[in-house]
């Protein structure tokens, strides 16, 4: 029987579907106010929990700041949606170790975020001199509270495409040698050096990988015209690095898990002479990941990456609920933009059709 041709194929081919424990996003920007209101449902629709980045203006520095921000997030959540925001503190040179310890004990705060000064959006209150925050890092090592790193040096002498690798050699590795008990998440790795370092770091080290860094390389941003909606930090690198990230994410290693770094900016600030960094992927991340993992022949490993490895590192239970994706003949249709009261936000466009639908 000619199963390969004609309309019968669709009918005869077994439907592909996967069911996952409800996933988490281990690196997310929700912002505040009108933007928070607009983007929160995009994440809460699919994800049970997310690690919420603290780079607001002013930043979320203290337990009191994080408690108030968490309340604002919960207040913005549509009534029918369940979502647990896992809060982080923004590490400054004035951060009080005792406040960090109280924050961890409260159960609301799950990590502290290190932004080197000037590394990215709203990082001007970050850390210039690591020596000044050693008392905080020592306390975190003692109590087991993870440090999430924006792993790029900011020295203007260092080429932007090398900043992650140089950070690993000159900041992260010396820090981990000095404080081996410190639990570290290398956020949004973008290089084969980052993936290799995370692989060898033992159980106190993990790395998040974004959806977009599995899909784009630097040519997508720059060749044939500049595409501001693909610009993020750390910036996407050469193709060999994208392929290394794909191997890492689909390897089955518990050292890697999903952190979308979904980072909304209104179009007016992306399509600008000095555009903001950030890709907004909350809306379509799960469909895109199913596509990528299928391409890599690793659909069975999506569950580890999106639903299990993160909770294992953060010492939290895997979510009880489930989410189902089905591969259909017709491509997914997403809104091109999310409407917010501060302006439209462009949803990440992978540039190819995707057939993995998240069931409602
Ligand atoms: O692309 C990015 N956007 N990278 C970051 O590190 C920050 C983020 C943001 O807050 O917009
Ligand atoms: Zn981020």
Tab-separated table of C-alpha atoms and ligand atoms in Angstrom:
chain	number	residue	atom	x	y	z
A	1	UNK	CA	0.000	0.000	0.000
A	2	UNK	CA	1.507	3.409	-0.976
A	3	UNK	CA	1.574	4.904	2.492
A	4	UNK	CA	4.135	7.550	1.533
A	5	UNK	CA	2.018	9.611	-0.799
A	6	UNK	CA	-1.299	11.358	-0.991
A	7	UNK	CA	-3.779	12.482	1.590
A	8	UNK	CA	-3.758	9.083	3.271
A	9	UNK	CA	-0.347	9.663	4.800
A	10	UNK	CA	-1.543	12.087	7.399
A	11	UNK	CA	-4.302	9.780	8.414
A	12	UNK	CA	-2.192	6.641	8.628
A	13	UNK	CA	0.859	8.103	10.359
A	14	UNK	CA	0.593	7.672	14.124
A	15	UNK	CA	0.138	11.056	15.771
A	16	UNK	CA	3.236	12.199	17.600
A	17	UNK	CA	2.630	13.566	21.064
A	18	UNK	CA	4.557	14.044	24.267
A	19	UNK	CA	3.432	14.608	27.810
A	20	UNK	CA	5.747	16.337	30.268
A	21	UNK	CA	5.512	17.171	33.927
A	22	UNK	CA	4.574	20.848	33.920
A	23	UNK	CA	7.816	22.677	33.082
A	24	UNK	CA	9.566	25.554	34.844
A	25	UNK	CA	11.483	28.507	33.467
A	26	UNK	CA	14.695	28.934	35.459
A	27	UNK	CA	15.455	32.433	34.109
A	28	UNK	CA	12.693	34.905	33.312
A	29	UNK	CA	12.198	38.676	33.100
A	30	UNK	CA	8.680	39.761	34.005
A	31	UNK	CA	9.310	43.507	34.568
A	32	UNK	CA	6.680	45.446	36.488
A	33	UNK	CA	3.461	47.449	36.068
A	34	UNK	CA	1.808	47.382	32.635
A	35	UNK	CA	4.496	45.185	31.095
A	36	UNK	CA	4.199	42.616	33.889
A	37	UNK	CA	0.439	42.545	33.358
A	38	UNK	CA	0.883	41.881	29.639
A	39	UNK	CA	3.629	39.237	29.709
A	40	UNK	CA	2.869	37.223	32.847
A	41	UNK	CA	0.023	35.158	31.279
A	42	UNK	CA	2.350	34.160	28.422
A	43	UNK	CA	4.556	32.326	30.919
A	44	UNK	CA	1.885	31.198	33.399
A	45	UNK	CA	-0.086	29.512	30.599
A	46	UNK	CA	2.607	26.833	30.272
A	47	UNK	CA	4.993	27.048	33.216
A	48	UNK	CA	4.306	26.256	36.866
A	49	UNK	CA	7.204	28.244	38.283
A	50	UNK	CA	9.930	30.600	37.144
A	51	UNK	CA	13.059	32.135	38.586
A	52	UNK	CA	12.268	35.849	38.380
A	53	UNK	CA	15.119	38.159	37.466
A	54	UNK	CA	15.603	41.158	39.786
A	55	UNK	CA	16.871	43.779	37.294
A	56	UNK	CA	14.024	46.223	37.774
A	57	UNK	CA	14.590	49.949	38.189
A	58	UNK	CA	15.342	50.216	41.073
A	59	UNK	CA	16.554	46.623	41.429
A	60	UNK	CA	15.173	43.962	43.772
A	61	UNK	CA	17.948	43.993	46.353
A	62	UNK	CA	16.490	43.058	49.736
A	63	UNK	CA	14.088	40.466	51.099
A	64	UNK	CA	11.570	43.293	51.532
A	65	UNK	CA	11.949	44.261	47.853
A	66	UNK	CA	11.499	40.639	46.748
A	67	UNK	CA	8.469	40.127	48.978
A	68	UNK	CA	6.778	43.237	47.580
A	69	UNK	CA	7.646	42.321	43.971
A	70	UNK	CA	6.291	38.811	44.463
A	71	UNK	CA	3.017	40.304	45.710
A	72	UNK	CA	2.793	42.486	42.603
A	73	UNK	CA	3.369	39.448	40.383
A	74	UNK	CA	0.672	37.439	42.149
A	75	UNK	CA	-1.712	40.403	41.939
A	76	UNK	CA	-1.128	40.590	38.160
A	77	UNK	CA	-1.865	36.897	37.677
A	78	UNK	CA	-5.207	36.164	36.024
A	79	UNK	CA	-7.421	34.443	38.604
A	80	UNK	CA	-7.653	31.088	36.870
A	81	UNK	CA	-3.894	30.663	36.461
A	82	UNK	CA	-1.633	28.986	39.007
A	83	UNK	CA	1.959	30.191	39.017
A	84	UNK	CA	4.686	30.308	41.644
A	85	UNK	CA	7.254	33.086	41.176
A	86	UNK	CA	10.611	32.034	42.641
A	87	UNK	CA	12.330	35.242	43.621
A	88	UNK	CA	15.955	36.342	43.329
A	89	UNK	CA	17.951	39.156	44.890
A	90	UNK	CA	20.140	41.495	42.855
A	91	UNK	CA	23.649	41.383	44.281
A	92	UNK	CA	25.131	44.804	44.991
A	93	UNK	CA	28.323	45.803	46.723
A	94	UNK	CA	26.135	46.908	49.623
A	95	UNK	CA	24.157	43.666	50.000
A	96	UNK	CA	23.877	42.549	53.618
A	97	UNK	CA	24.729	38.848	54.190
A	98	UNK	CA	22.231	38.671	57.057
A	99	UNK	CA	19.403	39.876	54.794
A	100	UNK	CA	20.364	37.259	52.216
A	101	UNK	CA	20.260	34.554	54.863
A	102	UNK	CA	16.834	35.738	56.035
A	103	UNK	CA	15.660	35.789	52.428
A	104	UNK	CA	16.737	32.185	51.912
A	105	UNK	CA	15.123	31.127	55.191
A	106	UNK	CA	11.851	32.805	54.173
A	107	UNK	CA	11.531	30.287	51.323
A	108	UNK	CA	10.510	33.070	48.896
A	109	UNK	CA	14.009	33.744	47.581
A	110	UNK	CA	15.724	30.918	45.721
A	111	UNK	CA	18.883	32.551	44.371
A	112	UNK	CA	21.013	35.699	44.191
A	113	UNK	CA	21.883	37.195	40.813
A	114	UNK	CA	25.334	38.503	39.944
A	115	UNK	CA	25.420	41.184	37.260
A	116	UNK	CA	28.874	42.565	36.536
A	117	UNK	CA	28.416	46.366	36.334
A	118	UNK	CA	27.474	47.384	32.800
A	119	UNK	CA	27.018	43.827	31.491
A	120	UNK	CA	23.397	44.188	30.409
A	121	UNK	CA	19.982	45.837	30.940
A	122	UNK	CA	19.820	47.625	34.310
A	123	UNK	CA	23.119	46.278	35.541
A	124	UNK	CA	24.524	49.620	36.741
A	125	UNK	CA	23.917	48.662	40.395
A	126	UNK	CA	25.803	45.393	39.928
A	127	UNK	CA	29.220	44.258	41.086
A	128	UNK	CA	32.443	45.997	40.080
A	129	UNK	CA	34.742	44.331	42.602
A	130	UNK	CA	34.033	40.741	43.581
A	131	UNK	CA	36.109	41.152	46.743
A	132	UNK	CA	33.397	43.492	48.085
A	133	UNK	CA	30.737	40.773	47.906
A	134	UNK	CA	32.815	37.894	49.270
A	135	UNK	CA	31.086	37.995	52.688
A	136	UNK	CA	27.734	37.525	50.919
A	137	UNK	CA	29.072	34.718	48.717
A	138	UNK	CA	30.607	32.976	51.728
A	139	UNK	CA	27.260	33.112	53.531
A	140	UNK	CA	25.508	31.741	50.435
A	141	UNK	CA	28.020	28.898	50.204
A	142	UNK	CA	27.399	28.086	53.857
A	143	UNK	CA	23.602	27.965	53.510
A	144	UNK	CA	23.475	26.444	50.003
A	145	UNK	CA	21.765	29.392	48.278
A	146	UNK	CA	22.622	29.394	44.558
A	147	UNK	CA	24.342	32.266	42.774
A	148	UNK	CA	23.027	32.901	39.260
A	149	UNK	CA	25.694	34.547	37.132
A	150	UNK	CA	25.439	36.811	34.150
A	151	UNK	CA	28.721	35.407	32.907
A	152	UNK	CA	30.322	38.141	30.853
A	153	UNK	CA	33.230	40.431	31.614
A	154	UNK	CA	32.636	44.077	30.792
A	155	UNK	CA	36.190	45.194	30.093
A	156	UNK	CA	35.915	47.287	26.904
A	157	UNK	CA	39.188	45.707	25.744
A	158	UNK	CA	37.493	42.296	25.530
A	159	UNK	CA	35.599	41.608	22.329
A	160	UNK	CA	31.894	41.095	22.965
A	161	UNK	CA	32.024	37.632	21.384
A	162	UNK	CA	34.749	36.567	23.846
A	163	UNK	CA	33.231	37.956	27.020
A	164	UNK	CA	31.701	34.700	28.238
A	165	UNK	CA	34.846	32.622	27.785
A	166	UNK	CA	36.970	35.299	29.482
A	167	UNK	CA	34.497	35.492	32.389
A	168	UNK	CA	34.840	31.755	32.946
A	169	UNK	CA	38.637	31.924	33.026
A	170	UNK	CA	39.106	35.137	34.976
A	171	UNK	CA	36.077	35.354	37.284
A	172	UNK	CA	34.065	32.156	37.599
A	173	UNK	CA	36.805	29.576	37.815
A	174	UNK	CA	38.858	31.516	40.400
A	175	UNK	CA	35.688	32.124	42.427
A	176	UNK	CA	34.732	28.444	42.406
A	177	UNK	CA	38.259	27.418	43.387
A	178	UNK	CA	38.094	29.806	46.307
A	179	UNK	CA	34.554	28.795	47.329
A	180	UNK	CA	33.952	25.243	46.063
A	181	UNK	CA	30.826	24.924	48.198
A	182	UNK	CA	29.132	27.839	46.409
A	183	UNK	CA	26.309	26.562	44.225
A	184	UNK	CA	26.399	28.367	40.872
A	185	UNK	CA	24.107	28.548	37.866
A	186	UNK	CA	25.830	29.801	34.736
A	187	UNK	CA	22.897	31.651	33.215
A	188	UNK	CA	22.170	31.596	29.495
A	189	UNK	CA	25.400	30.009	28.286
A	190	UNK	CA	26.179	30.788	24.658
A	191	UNK	CA	29.506	29.093	23.928
A	192	UNK	CA	31.071	25.664	23.692
A	193	UNK	CA	33.440	26.816	26.449
A	194	UNK	CA	30.451	27.508	28.693
A	195	UNK	CA	28.867	24.142	27.955
A	196	UNK	CA	32.161	22.323	28.575
A	197	UNK	CA	32.817	24.147	31.845
A	198	UNK	CA	29.336	23.328	33.154
A	199	UNK	CA	29.756	19.676	32.176
A	200	UNK	CA	32.838	19.302	34.326
A	201	UNK	CA	31.790	21.312	37.338
A	202	UNK	CA	30.254	18.663	39.547
A	203	UNK	CA	26.998	18.902	41.397
A	204	UNK	CA	27.445	22.485	42.640
A	205	UNK	CA	27.414	23.813	39.088
A	206	UNK	CA	24.688	23.949	36.453
A	207	UNK	CA	23.882	26.019	33.383
A	208	UNK	CA	20.700	27.353	31.872
A	209	UNK	CA	20.243	27.493	28.114
A	210	UNK	CA	17.730	29.730	26.357
A	211	UNK	CA	15.427	28.665	23.566
A	212	UNK	CA	16.681	31.319	21.184
A	213	UNK	CA	20.361	30.378	21.555
A	214	UNK	CA	19.424	26.898	20.326
A	215	UNK	CA	17.924	28.472	17.201
A	216	UNK	CA	19.938	31.510	16.125
A	217	UNK	CA	23.606	32.230	15.566
A	218	UNK	CA	25.177	35.615	14.933
A	219	UNK	CA	24.477	35.485	11.209
A	220	UNK	CA	20.776	35.529	11.990
A	221	UNK	CA	21.268	38.881	13.718
A	222	UNK	CA	23.607	40.519	11.237
A	223	UNK	CA	23.641	38.943	7.764
A	224	UNK	CA	21.384	40.519	5.151
A	225	UNK	CA	20.218	43.308	7.450
A	226	UNK	CA	20.251	43.903	11.192
A	227	UNK	CA	17.473	42.117	13.062
A	228	UNK	CA	17.021	43.822	16.404
A	229	UNK	CA	14.571	41.246	17.760
A	230	UNK	CA	17.384	38.661	17.680
A	231	UNK	CA	19.717	40.871	19.705
A	232	UNK	CA	20.152	39.758	23.291
A	233	UNK	CA	22.936	39.430	25.826
A	234	UNK	CA	25.005	37.403	25.868
A	235	UNK	CA	24.818	37.894	22.101
A	236	UNK	CA	24.402	34.772	19.942
A	237	UNK	CA	27.754	33.448	18.746
A	238	UNK	CA	29.077	31.446	15.764
A	239	UNK	CA	27.295	28.365	14.468
A	240	UNK	CA	29.708	25.954	16.183
A	241	UNK	CA	28.583	27.377	19.521
A	242	UNK	CA	24.904	26.985	18.704
A	243	UNK	CA	25.586	23.365	17.822
A	244	UNK	CA	27.477	22.855	21.101
A	245	UNK	CA	24.496	24.268	23.007
A	246	UNK	CA	22.176	21.887	21.153
A	247	UNK	CA	24.391	18.945	22.086
A	248	UNK	CA	24.442	20.074	25.716
A	249	UNK	CA	20.692	20.681	26.024
A	250	UNK	CA	19.821	17.360	24.410
A	251	UNK	CA	22.607	15.362	26.096
A	252	UNK	CA	20.470	14.196	28.989
A	253	UNK	CA	23.023	15.647	31.435
A	254	UNK	CA	21.380	17.008	34.598
A	255	UNK	CA	23.816	19.942	34.493
A	256	UNK	CA	21.695	21.757	31.858
A	257	UNK	CA	18.162	23.049	32.087
A	258	UNK	CA	15.843	25.577	30.521
A	259	UNK	CA	16.061	29.243	31.385
A	260	UNK	CA	14.374	31.150	28.587
A	261	UNK	CA	15.712	34.597	29.502
A	262	UNK	CA	12.506	35.783	27.881
A	263	UNK	CA	13.070	39.529	28.153
A	264	UNK	CA	10.333	41.854	26.899
A	265	UNK	CA	11.121	45.312	25.587
A	266	UNK	CA	8.638	47.417	23.653
A	267	UNK	CA	9.301	47.555	19.913
A	268	UNK	CA	10.168	51.258	20.065
A	269	UNK	CA	13.190	50.389	22.234
A	270	UNK	CA	14.222	47.337	20.197
A	271	UNK	CA	13.933	49.043	16.801
A	272	UNK	CA	16.110	51.916	17.882
A	273	UNK	CA	19.503	53.451	17.135
A	274	UNK	CA	20.731	51.891	20.376
A	275	UNK	CA	18.350	48.953	20.771
A	276	UNK	CA	17.761	47.052	24.008
A	277	UNK	CA	18.957	43.470	24.464
A	278	UNK	CA	16.372	40.731	24.869
A	279	UNK	CA	14.332	38.144	22.970
A	280	UNK	CA	10.724	37.570	24.010
A	281	UNK	CA	10.110	33.814	23.856
A	282	UNK	CA	7.603	33.155	26.637
A	283	UNK	CA	4.766	32.692	24.156
A	284	UNK	CA	6.267	29.974	21.955
A	285	UNK	CA	9.164	28.462	23.884
A	286	UNK	CA	7.692	24.998	24.434
A	287	UNK	CA	6.706	24.497	20.803
A	288	UNK	CA	10.144	25.678	19.681
A	289	UNK	CA	11.908	23.358	22.115
A	290	UNK	CA	9.898	20.349	20.928
A	291	UNK	CA	10.917	21.258	17.376
A	292	UNK	CA	14.610	21.550	18.319
A	293	UNK	CA	14.662	18.363	20.392
A	294	UNK	CA	12.932	16.448	17.599
A	295	UNK	CA	15.482	17.759	15.092
A	296	UNK	CA	18.216	16.448	17.385
A	297	UNK	CA	16.508	13.057	17.726
A	298	UNK	CA	16.116	13.684	21.445
A	299	UNK	CA	12.428	14.316	22.119
A	300	UNK	CA	12.632	11.879	25.029
A	301	UNK	CA	15.166	14.219	26.692
A	302	UNK	CA	12.992	17.314	26.619
A	303	UNK	CA	11.416	16.227	29.892
A	304	UNK	CA	14.754	16.307	31.700
A	305	UNK	CA	15.683	19.687	30.242
A	306	UNK	CA	12.353	21.452	30.756
A	307	UNK	CA	10.829	19.700	33.757
A	308	UNK	CA	13.303	17.696	35.867
A	309	UNK	CA	16.893	18.948	35.872
A	310	UNK	CA	16.028	22.417	37.177
A	311	UNK	CA	14.032	21.224	40.200
A	312	UNK	CA	16.781	18.708	40.982
A	313	UNK	CA	19.405	21.480	41.095
A	314	UNK	CA	17.207	23.874	43.061
A	315	UNK	CA	16.173	21.045	45.416
A	316	UNK	CA	12.490	21.468	44.669
A	317	UNK	CA	9.889	18.847	43.746
A	318	UNK	CA	9.018	18.199	40.121
A	319	UNK	CA	5.638	19.779	39.360
A	320	UNK	CA	2.612	17.556	39.827
A	321	UNK	CA	0.621	18.720	36.777
A	322	UNK	CA	1.310	17.804	33.162
A	323	UNK	CA	1.437	19.502	29.815
A	324	UNK	CA	0.925	17.836	26.452
A	325	UNK	CA	2.291	18.713	23.043
A	326	UNK	CA	1.045	17.283	19.771
A	327	UNK	CA	2.664	17.413	16.375
A	328	UNK	CA	0.050	18.387	13.823
A	329	UNK	CA	-0.027	18.865	10.084
A	330	UNK	CA	-0.736	22.570	10.367
A	331	UNK	CA	1.874	24.959	11.765
A	332	UNK	CA	1.437	26.800	15.051
A	333	UNK	CA	0.130	30.335	14.804
A	334	UNK	CA	1.228	32.773	17.495
A	335	UNK	CA	0.474	36.436	17.837
A	336	UNK	CA	3.289	38.392	16.182
A	337	UNK	CA	3.126	40.848	19.076
A	338	UNK	CA	1.892	40.959	22.641
A	339	UNK	CA	0.026	44.152	23.352
A	340	UNK	CA	0.960	46.036	26.501
A	341	UNK	CA	-0.152	49.431	27.737
A	342	UNK	CA	3.419	50.615	27.222
A	343	UNK	CA	3.549	49.418	23.611
A	344	UNK	CA	3.778	46.221	21.541
A	345	UNK	CA	6.333	43.497	22.279
A	346	UNK	CA	7.444	41.335	19.349
A	347	UNK	CA	7.248	37.586	19.916
A	348	UNK	CA	10.403	35.704	18.864
A	349	UNK	CA	10.086	34.503	15.272
A	350	UNK	CA	12.194	31.386	14.650
A	351	UNK	CA	12.038	31.905	10.898
A	352	UNK	CA	10.639	28.437	10.156
A	353	UNK	CA	7.267	26.748	10.672
A	354	UNK	CA	6.747	24.790	13.868
A	355	UNK	CA	4.210	21.987	14.177
A	356	UNK	CA	4.325	21.149	17.879
A	357	UNK	CA	1.184	22.530	19.480
A	358	UNK	CA	0.821	22.904	23.229
A	359	UNK	CA	-2.608	21.610	24.156
A	360	UNK	CA	-4.735	24.008	26.151
B	1	LIG	O1	19.143	39.983	26.499
B	1	LIG	C1	19.051	40.217	27.688
B	1	LIG	N1	18.013	40.914	28.208
B	1	LIG	N2	20.033	39.803	28.505
B	1	LIG	C2	20.084	40.144	29.795
B	1	LIG	O2	21.012	39.763	30.466
B	1	LIG	C3	19.065	41.034	30.376
B	1	LIG	C4	17.830	41.003	29.604
B	1	LIG	C5	16.888	42.148	29.957
B	1	LIG	O3	16.641	42.378	31.146
B	1	LIG	O4	16.376	42.778	29.046
B	2	LIG	ZN1	18.208	37.550	31.765
